Short mmCIF file of C-alpha atoms and ligand atoms in Angstrom, two decimals:
data_model
loop_
_atom_site.label_atom_id
_atom_site.label_comp_id
_atom_site.label_asym_id
_atom_site.label_seq_id
_atom_site.Cartn_x
_atom_site.Cartn_y
_atom_site.Cartn_z
CA MET K 1 0.00 0.00 0.00
CA THR K 2 1.15 3.53 -0.73
CA VAL K 3 -0.70 6.84 -0.63
CA TYR K 4 -1.22 6.38 -4.37
CA SER K 5 -2.88 2.93 -4.23
CA GLY K 6 -6.08 2.67 -6.26
CA PRO K 7 -7.27 1.16 -9.55
CA VAL K 8 -5.26 3.37 -11.92
CA PHE K 9 -2.05 3.35 -9.89
CA ASP K 10 -2.33 -0.43 -9.46
CA MET K 11 -2.52 -0.71 -13.23
CA ALA K 12 0.76 1.23 -13.61
CA VAL K 13 2.31 -1.02 -10.91
CA ASN K 14 1.14 -4.20 -12.68
CA GLN K 15 2.46 -3.03 -16.02
CA PHE K 16 5.80 -2.16 -14.46
CA ALA K 17 6.03 -5.61 -12.82
CA VAL K 18 5.72 -7.22 -16.26
CA ILE K 19 8.53 -5.02 -17.61
CA ALA K 20 10.74 -5.46 -14.55
CA ASP K 21 10.39 -9.26 -14.81
CA HIS K 22 11.16 -9.15 -18.51
CA LEU K 23 14.28 -7.02 -17.90
CA SER K 24 15.23 -9.10 -14.83
CA ILE K 25 15.51 -5.97 -12.72
CA PRO K 26 16.57 -6.96 -9.18
CA HIS K 27 13.74 -6.54 -6.66
CA ASP K 28 15.62 -4.03 -4.52
CA GLU K 29 15.91 -1.71 -7.52
CA ARG K 30 12.24 -1.74 -8.48
CA ASP K 31 10.76 0.71 -5.97
CA ARG K 32 13.47 3.21 -6.82
CA LEU K 33 12.35 3.14 -10.45
CA LEU K 34 8.63 3.00 -9.86
CA LEU K 35 7.68 5.13 -6.85
CA PRO K 36 7.13 8.84 -7.54
CA LYS K 37 9.92 11.09 -6.28
CA ARG K 38 7.60 13.72 -4.83
CA ALA K 39 4.01 14.90 -4.79
CA LEU K 40 2.10 17.96 -3.68
CA THR K 41 -1.54 18.15 -2.64
CA ILE K 42 -3.14 21.57 -2.45
CA SER K 43 -6.50 23.10 -1.76
CA CYS K 44 -7.59 25.84 -4.14
CA PRO K 45 -10.15 28.23 -2.72
CA ILE K 46 -11.97 30.46 -5.22
CA HIS K 47 -14.80 32.97 -5.13
CA ARG K 48 -17.89 31.61 -6.88
CA ASP K 49 -19.92 33.97 -9.03
CA ASP K 50 -22.59 34.14 -6.30
CA GLY K 51 -20.03 35.42 -3.76
CA SER K 52 -19.62 32.11 -1.88
CA ILE K 53 -16.28 30.33 -1.54
CA ALA K 54 -15.60 26.90 -3.04
CA VAL K 55 -12.49 24.80 -2.40
CA PHE K 56 -11.09 22.33 -4.94
CA GLU K 57 -8.41 19.74 -4.27
CA GLY K 58 -5.43 19.69 -6.62
CA TYR K 59 -2.33 17.55 -7.07
CA ARG K 60 1.00 17.42 -8.85
CA VAL K 61 3.19 14.31 -8.92
CA GLN K 62 6.79 14.30 -10.20
CA HIS K 63 7.87 10.76 -10.94
CA HIS K 64 11.64 11.00 -11.35
CA LEU K 65 14.22 13.78 -11.60
CA THR K 66 17.01 11.74 -13.16
CA LEU K 67 17.03 13.01 -16.75
CA GLY K 68 16.12 16.68 -16.37
CA PRO K 69 12.97 18.59 -15.47
CA THR K 70 9.70 16.72 -15.19
CA LYS K 71 7.04 17.14 -17.86
CA GLY K 72 3.37 16.40 -18.12
CA GLY K 73 -0.16 17.68 -18.36
CA THR K 74 -2.65 18.98 -15.83
CA ARG K 75 -6.14 17.53 -15.93
CA PHE K 76 -9.36 19.05 -14.65
CA ALA K 77 -11.88 16.25 -14.19
CA PRO K 78 -14.17 14.79 -11.49
CA SER K 79 -12.27 11.48 -11.50
CA VAL K 80 -8.93 13.03 -10.50
CA ASP K 81 -7.21 11.68 -7.40
CA ILE K 82 -3.60 11.39 -6.37
CA GLY K 83 -3.33 7.76 -7.47
CA GLU K 84 -4.57 8.51 -10.96
CA VAL K 85 -2.21 11.48 -11.23
CA ALA K 86 0.72 9.35 -10.01
CA ALA K 87 0.00 6.62 -12.57
CA LEU K 88 -0.20 9.21 -15.34
CA ALA K 89 3.12 10.71 -14.16
CA ILE K 90 4.75 7.27 -14.34
CA TRP K 91 3.44 6.72 -17.87
CA MET K 92 4.83 10.14 -18.82
CA SER K 93 8.29 8.95 -17.69
CA TRP K 94 8.28 5.85 -19.87
CA LYS K 95 6.82 7.90 -22.75
CA CYS K 96 9.46 10.66 -22.58
CA ALA K 97 12.28 8.13 -22.28
CA LEU K 98 10.96 6.00 -25.15
CA VAL K 99 10.98 8.93 -27.57
CA GLY K 100 14.27 10.31 -26.18
CA LEU K 101 13.20 13.53 -24.44
CA PRO K 102 15.35 14.89 -21.58
CA TYR K 103 12.53 14.75 -19.05
CA GLY K 104 11.12 12.75 -16.20
CA GLY K 105 7.35 12.30 -16.06
CA ALA K 106 4.90 14.43 -14.11
CA LYS K 107 1.18 14.97 -14.02
CA GLY K 108 -1.18 17.26 -12.18
CA GLY K 109 -4.86 17.62 -11.72
CA VAL K 110 -7.79 19.22 -9.99
CA ARG K 111 -10.88 17.28 -8.98
CA VAL K 112 -13.60 19.39 -10.54
CA ASP K 113 -16.69 18.93 -12.66
CA LEU K 114 -16.20 21.57 -15.35
CA SER K 115 -19.90 21.62 -16.21
CA SER K 116 -20.54 23.02 -12.72
CA ILE K 117 -18.29 26.11 -12.94
CA SER K 118 -18.41 29.27 -15.06
CA LYS K 119 -15.64 30.56 -17.34
CA ARG K 120 -14.69 33.18 -14.74
CA GLU K 121 -14.56 30.54 -12.02
CA LEU K 122 -12.40 28.37 -14.29
CA GLU K 123 -9.95 31.25 -14.67
CA SER K 124 -9.83 31.76 -10.88
CA LEU K 125 -9.28 28.04 -10.33
CA SER K 126 -6.55 27.85 -12.99
CA ARG K 127 -4.71 30.85 -11.58
CA ARG K 128 -5.03 29.67 -7.98
CA TYR K 129 -3.80 26.18 -8.93
CA MET K 130 -0.68 27.63 -10.58
CA GLN K 131 -0.10 30.08 -7.75
CA GLU K 132 -0.15 27.21 -5.22
CA MET K 133 2.27 25.27 -7.45
CA ILE K 134 4.93 28.00 -7.64
CA PRO K 135 7.24 26.46 -5.00
CA PHE K 136 7.03 23.11 -6.80
CA VAL K 137 7.47 23.93 -10.52
CA GLY K 138 9.79 25.92 -12.80
CA PRO K 139 11.10 25.93 -16.37
CA HIS K 140 14.01 23.70 -15.27
CA ILE K 141 12.09 21.85 -12.55
CA ASP K 142 8.65 20.82 -13.83
CA VAL K 143 6.89 22.03 -16.98
CA MET K 144 3.09 21.66 -17.22
CA ALA K 145 0.94 21.15 -20.32
CA PRO K 146 -2.71 20.49 -21.19
CA ASP K 147 -4.47 17.21 -20.50
CA MET K 148 -8.11 16.18 -20.15
CA GLY K 149 -10.29 19.22 -19.35
CA THR K 150 -7.58 21.84 -19.89
CA ASN K 151 -6.64 23.72 -23.04
CA GLU K 152 -4.55 26.57 -24.48
CA GLN K 153 -6.51 29.19 -22.55
CA VAL K 154 -5.83 27.46 -19.23
CA MET K 155 -2.12 27.24 -20.17
CA ALA K 156 -2.12 30.98 -20.93
CA TRP K 157 -3.58 31.68 -17.46
CA PHE K 158 -0.95 29.38 -15.89
CA MET K 159 1.84 31.16 -17.75
CA ASP K 160 0.48 34.61 -16.92
CA THR K 161 0.09 33.78 -13.22
CA TYR K 162 3.61 32.36 -12.93
CA SER K 163 5.01 35.32 -14.88
CA MET K 164 3.26 37.92 -12.69
CA TYR K 165 4.97 36.41 -9.63
CA GLN K 166 8.36 36.45 -11.36
CA GLY K 167 7.92 40.03 -12.59
CA ARG K 168 8.73 39.02 -16.18
CA THR K 169 7.23 36.86 -18.91
CA VAL K 170 8.31 33.23 -18.49
CA THR K 171 6.77 31.45 -21.47
CA GLU K 172 8.86 28.31 -20.88
CA ILE K 173 7.00 27.46 -17.64
CA VAL K 174 4.21 25.65 -19.53
CA THR K 175 3.66 24.21 -23.01
CA GLY K 176 0.51 23.91 -25.07
CA LYS K 177 0.05 27.69 -24.92
CA PRO K 178 -1.69 29.72 -27.62
CA VAL K 179 0.67 30.65 -30.46
CA SER K 180 -0.01 34.30 -29.57
CA SER K 181 1.58 33.76 -26.13
CA GLY K 182 4.73 31.79 -26.81
CA GLY K 183 3.11 28.58 -28.02
CA THR K 184 4.41 26.69 -31.03
CA LEU K 185 2.72 26.10 -34.34
CA GLY K 186 1.61 22.49 -34.57
CA ARG K 187 1.19 21.81 -30.82
CA ARG K 188 -2.60 21.93 -30.86
CA GLU K 189 -2.68 19.30 -33.61
CA ALA K 190 0.38 17.35 -32.44
CA THR K 191 -1.10 14.50 -30.41
CA GLY K 192 -3.92 13.62 -32.80
CA ARG K 193 -1.70 14.13 -35.82
CA GLY K 194 0.85 11.73 -34.36
CA VAL K 195 -1.86 9.12 -33.71
CA ALA K 196 -3.05 9.39 -37.33
CA HIS K 197 0.52 9.29 -38.67
CA LEU K 198 1.37 6.07 -36.82
CA ALA K 199 -1.95 4.45 -37.73
CA ARG K 200 -1.35 5.29 -41.40
CA ARG K 201 2.11 3.80 -41.17
CA VAL K 202 0.77 0.52 -39.79
CA LEU K 203 -1.99 0.34 -42.42
CA LYS K 204 0.64 0.75 -45.12
CA GLU K 205 2.77 -2.00 -43.60
CA LEU K 206 -0.28 -4.27 -43.49
CA ALA K 207 -0.93 -3.40 -47.15
CA ILE K 208 -4.39 -2.02 -46.33
CA ASP K 209 -5.51 0.59 -48.86
CA LEU K 210 -6.07 3.87 -46.98
CA THR K 211 -8.98 4.97 -49.14
CA ASN K 212 -10.90 1.76 -48.42
CA ALA K 213 -10.08 1.83 -44.71
CA THR K 214 -12.42 2.85 -41.91
CA ALA K 215 -11.77 4.36 -38.48
CA VAL K 216 -13.67 4.71 -35.21
CA VAL K 217 -12.68 7.33 -32.64
CA GLN K 218 -13.79 7.37 -29.01
CA GLY K 219 -13.49 10.91 -27.59
CA PHE K 220 -13.68 14.17 -29.50
CA GLY K 221 -11.51 16.44 -27.37
CA ASN K 222 -8.15 17.73 -28.55
CA VAL K 223 -6.67 14.27 -29.17
CA GLY K 224 -9.72 12.51 -30.66
CA SER K 225 -10.77 15.35 -32.93
CA TYR K 226 -7.33 15.90 -34.47
CA ALA K 227 -6.78 12.14 -34.78
CA ALA K 228 -10.10 11.88 -36.63
CA LEU K 229 -9.18 14.84 -38.81
CA GLY K 230 -5.76 13.38 -39.61
CA LEU K 231 -7.23 10.01 -40.56
CA HIS K 232 -9.91 11.74 -42.64
CA GLN K 233 -7.21 13.75 -44.44
CA PHE K 234 -5.23 10.56 -45.11
CA GLY K 235 -8.29 9.24 -46.98
CA LEU K 236 -9.89 6.96 -44.36
CA LYS K 237 -13.62 7.00 -43.69
CA VAL K 238 -14.20 7.90 -40.04
CA ILE K 239 -17.43 5.96 -39.56
CA ALA K 240 -18.09 6.65 -35.87
CA VAL K 241 -17.05 9.05 -33.13
CA SER K 242 -18.25 9.69 -29.60
CA ASP K 243 -17.85 12.15 -26.76
CA HIS K 244 -19.40 12.53 -23.29
CA THR K 245 -22.74 13.51 -24.88
CA GLY K 246 -23.18 10.46 -27.15
CA ALA K 247 -22.03 8.86 -30.39
CA LEU K 248 -22.52 9.34 -34.13
CA HIS K 249 -22.25 6.67 -36.80
CA ASP K 250 -22.29 6.95 -40.58
CA LYS K 251 -21.23 4.05 -42.81
CA ALA K 252 -20.43 6.51 -45.59
CA GLY K 253 -17.97 8.37 -43.35
CA LEU K 254 -18.62 11.41 -41.14
CA ASP K 255 -17.76 14.92 -42.33
CA ILE K 256 -15.01 15.43 -39.78
CA PRO K 257 -14.10 19.06 -40.65
CA ALA K 258 -17.79 20.01 -40.27
CA LEU K 259 -18.05 18.05 -37.01
CA MET K 260 -14.95 19.83 -35.67
CA ARG K 261 -16.48 23.21 -36.51
CA HIS K 262 -19.69 22.16 -34.75
CA ALA K 263 -17.83 20.90 -31.66
CA GLY K 264 -15.75 24.10 -31.61
CA GLU K 265 -18.90 26.24 -31.58
CA HIS K 266 -21.09 24.13 -29.27
CA GLY K 267 -18.53 22.44 -27.03
CA SER K 268 -19.57 18.89 -28.01
CA ILE K 269 -20.83 16.74 -30.89
CA ALA K 270 -24.43 16.95 -29.55
CA GLY K 271 -26.84 18.51 -32.04
CA PHE K 272 -24.67 17.79 -35.10
CA SER K 273 -27.21 15.39 -36.58
CA ASN K 274 -30.54 13.86 -35.67
CA GLU K 275 -30.14 10.81 -37.89
CA LEU K 276 -26.68 9.52 -37.08
CA HIS K 277 -27.15 8.69 -33.37
CA PHE K 278 -25.59 5.50 -32.15
CA ASP K 279 -25.22 3.59 -28.89
CA PRO K 280 -21.85 4.68 -27.38
CA ALA K 281 -21.59 1.30 -25.61
CA GLN K 282 -21.21 -0.39 -29.03
CA LEU K 283 -18.58 2.00 -30.33
CA LEU K 284 -15.39 0.20 -29.30
CA THR K 285 -16.48 -3.11 -30.79
CA LEU K 286 -17.60 -1.77 -34.17
CA ALA K 287 -15.94 -3.38 -37.18
CA CYS K 288 -13.26 -1.00 -38.51
CA ASP K 289 -9.63 -0.92 -39.60
CA VAL K 290 -8.41 1.63 -37.04
CA LEU K 291 -9.83 2.02 -33.55
CA VAL K 292 -8.68 5.09 -31.59
CA PRO K 293 -9.68 5.18 -27.91
CA ALA K 294 -8.98 8.85 -27.12
CA ALA K 295 -11.14 9.51 -24.07
CA MET K 296 -10.46 7.89 -20.71
CA GLU K 297 -8.22 5.28 -19.13
CA ARG K 298 -9.41 1.67 -18.61
CA VAL K 299 -12.17 1.62 -21.23
CA ILE K 300 -10.89 -1.61 -22.84
CA ASP K 301 -11.20 -4.42 -20.32
CA ALA K 302 -10.80 -8.14 -21.03
CA ASN K 303 -14.37 -8.45 -22.24
CA VAL K 304 -14.13 -5.53 -24.67
CA ALA K 305 -10.73 -6.81 -25.82
CA LYS K 306 -12.27 -10.18 -26.75
CA ASN K 307 -14.87 -8.39 -28.86
CA LEU K 308 -12.66 -5.81 -30.58
CA ASN K 309 -13.21 -5.86 -34.32
CA CYS K 310 -10.35 -3.65 -35.56
CA ARG K 311 -7.07 -4.30 -37.37
CA VAL K 312 -5.13 -1.52 -35.64
CA LEU K 313 -5.63 -0.34 -32.07
CA ALA K 314 -4.13 3.16 -31.85
CA GLU K 315 -4.23 4.28 -28.21
CA GLY K 316 -4.76 8.05 -28.16
CA ALA K 317 -5.72 8.16 -24.48
CA ASN K 318 -3.36 7.34 -21.64
CA GLY K 319 -3.99 3.89 -20.17
CA PRO K 320 -7.14 2.95 -22.11
CA THR K 321 -6.37 -0.80 -21.91
CA THR K 322 -6.33 -2.76 -18.64
CA PRO K 323 -3.65 -5.40 -17.91
CA ASP K 324 -6.34 -8.14 -18.20
CA ALA K 325 -7.22 -6.84 -21.66
CA ASP K 326 -3.52 -6.88 -22.55
CA LEU K 327 -3.47 -10.64 -21.95
CA VAL K 328 -6.32 -11.00 -24.43
CA LEU K 329 -4.61 -8.69 -26.94
CA GLN K 330 -1.44 -10.74 -26.60
CA LYS K 331 -3.36 -13.80 -27.82
CA ARG K 332 -4.88 -11.76 -30.64
CA GLN K 333 -1.66 -10.03 -31.72
CA ASP K 334 -1.76 -11.53 -35.23
CA GLU K 335 -5.25 -10.07 -35.73
CA ILE K 336 -4.85 -6.69 -33.96
CA PHE K 337 -1.76 -4.49 -34.30
CA LEU K 338 -1.40 -2.51 -31.05
CA ILE K 339 0.20 0.94 -31.07
CA PRO K 340 0.54 1.41 -27.30
CA ASP K 341 -0.37 4.73 -25.64
CA ILE K 342 3.15 5.77 -24.62
CA LEU K 343 4.16 5.71 -28.28
CA CYS K 344 0.86 6.46 -29.99
CA ASN K 345 0.02 9.69 -28.14
CA SER K 346 3.61 10.84 -27.61
CA GLY K 347 3.40 13.40 -30.43
CA GLY K 348 1.88 15.76 -27.86
CA VAL K 349 4.80 15.77 -25.47
CA VAL K 350 7.30 15.66 -28.36
CA VAL K 351 5.93 18.94 -29.69
CA SER K 352 5.68 20.29 -26.13
CA TYR K 353 9.42 19.67 -25.95
CA PHE K 354 9.84 21.65 -29.19
CA GLU K 355 7.77 24.46 -27.68
CA TRP K 356 9.94 24.54 -24.55
CA VAL K 357 13.13 24.55 -26.65
CA GLN K 358 11.79 27.39 -28.83
CA ASP K 359 10.72 29.41 -25.78
CA LEU K 360 14.13 28.97 -24.14
CA GLN K 361 15.89 30.06 -27.34
CA GLN K 362 13.28 32.63 -28.41
CA LEU K 363 13.67 31.20 -31.89
CA PHE K 364 10.48 29.94 -33.51
CA TRP K 365 10.02 27.31 -36.21
CA GLU K 366 7.67 26.95 -39.15
CA GLU K 367 4.84 24.43 -38.72
CA GLU K 368 6.34 22.14 -41.42
CA GLU K 369 9.54 21.88 -39.41
CA VAL K 370 7.62 21.06 -36.23
CA THR K 371 5.62 18.31 -37.91
CA ARG K 372 8.56 16.90 -39.86
CA ARG K 373 10.61 16.59 -36.66
CA GLU K 374 7.62 15.14 -34.79
CA TYR K 375 7.11 12.40 -37.39
CA HIS K 376 10.84 11.68 -37.43
CA ILE K 377 10.88 11.05 -33.67
CA LEU K 378 7.68 8.97 -33.80
CA ASP K 379 9.01 6.84 -36.67
CA ARG K 380 12.30 6.24 -34.88
CA ALA K 381 10.54 5.12 -31.69
CA PHE K 382 8.11 2.99 -33.70
CA ASP K 383 11.01 1.19 -35.42
CA GLN K 384 12.72 0.59 -32.09
CA MET K 385 9.53 -0.80 -30.57
CA VAL K 386 8.78 -3.14 -33.47
CA THR K 387 12.36 -4.43 -33.58
CA ARG K 388 12.46 -4.98 -29.84
CA ALA K 389 9.11 -6.80 -29.89
CA ARG K 390 10.34 -9.09 -32.65
CA VAL K 391 13.76 -9.81 -31.14
CA ASP K 392 12.49 -10.39 -27.59
CA LYS K 393 9.22 -12.02 -28.75
CA ILE K 394 7.15 -9.70 -26.58
CA PRO K 395 3.99 -7.62 -27.15
CA HIS K 396 4.33 -4.05 -28.39
CA ARG K 397 3.37 -2.50 -25.06
CA THR K 398 5.99 -4.53 -23.22
CA ALA K 399 8.59 -3.57 -25.83
CA ALA K 400 7.76 0.16 -25.72
CA MET K 401 7.76 0.26 -21.93
CA ALA K 402 10.91 -1.84 -21.69
CA ILE K 403 12.79 0.68 -23.84
CA GLY K 404 11.54 3.56 -21.66
CA VAL K 405 12.23 1.81 -18.35
CA GLU K 406 15.68 0.72 -19.51
CA LYS K 407 16.71 4.28 -20.35
CA VAL K 408 15.60 5.64 -16.98
CA ARG K 409 17.32 2.73 -15.25
CA ALA K 410 20.57 3.25 -17.16
CA ALA K 411 20.63 6.93 -16.15
CA LYS K 412 19.99 6.06 -12.51
CA ILE K 413 22.72 3.42 -12.50
CA THR K 414 25.37 5.65 -14.10
CA ARG K 415 24.52 8.63 -11.86
CA GLY K 416 24.63 6.41 -8.77
CA LEU K 417 22.72 6.71 -5.50
CA PHE K 418 23.32 9.91 -3.53
CA PRO K 419 24.85 10.19 -0.95
N1 LIG Z 1 -0.96 15.51 -21.38
C1 LIG Z 1 -0.24 15.06 -22.53
C2 LIG Z 1 0.22 13.63 -22.32
O1 LIG Z 1 -0.33 12.91 -21.55
C3 LIG Z 1 0.84 16.02 -22.96
C4 LIG Z 1 1.93 16.26 -21.96
C5 LIG Z 1 2.89 17.35 -22.38
O2 LIG Z 1 2.76 17.87 -23.47
O3 LIG Z 1 3.76 17.67 -21.56
O4 LIG Z 1 1.11 13.17 -22.97
#
């Protein structure tokens, strides 16, 4: 038992045990690699619009400090607790190491139902969260970014709040900012674009014609919507999407650019069409070539995994597949090509890294350069994962995580244990 114990943290622990066994990591080394280095819990009081005071609980977990600053998003969602945040921080570590970024993993969050607060209250909460975090973060200590329930505007408020306390503009304190405030071109699209790029690559390797291929996307936030758009632009028919309000299905392929405009204006896919409604519970098991879970963790359990009807499972969300489901996927690996989360959605943090580098240098790149470099890093990590899986005869997730864990471990071993 640790303070983090709970269903999501236990999942990160179970996954790590598989990797540690595979790499024959001695037992006395395992806690050093797995347990978060430090964590902060805060309470964020804000004035409600009606004059009352509301207090929200917030967290930030920094997993390891071995390779440089820590990096990871901040989520605003009702499900947030310290265990979930810790698990997400651990996954960030393996993800950053896998793609070769000089960061440890971090994650933060506030337990809040966004539908219950106004835009002004959201600004107060965002600013208070960052203000409480000042002793714990910094451009060379811990760099935040968006995650579920946060966006460019929230990042701009974070950056502004931090900067006001420093007495100067410190754009490099967070990534995922608006381009008008030190953000980089291509960051908004980066995660979804990376998902679509890797899915396209796998389809090509499987000799599946892109223009005859179909895709299903669960979640239509930043990741899901840009993944759907990318797949649509690559010629696939996106036949179903869902968000927290419901699901839409169209065998002929949904008009994704129009759906994105609708979601941008109305905040969700609700109201886009009266005819295309579909049962969200059936979405993940629809027959398709590419399935992109891009909503929540743990949506694919063993039962769903048995009934998946896709050729490629491209994990846009963090932790969408439970360890039990992984055992099923392992048996079905000739039928379903898994692109595991820490690779599949890593385009986001890769371009966050580019944003941080550009902010530190005050030298900004064209969007083509951002995307070209993003794809280069994703392709390199993909090749490493596939080779490792083949050589070691292990599933893709195990291979991807093994590469990440190994890099963190190597750095810890060469730096030694202080004092
Ligand atoms: N929240 C995103 C993730 O889980 C992005 C993190 C970042 O850009 O630092 O990968």
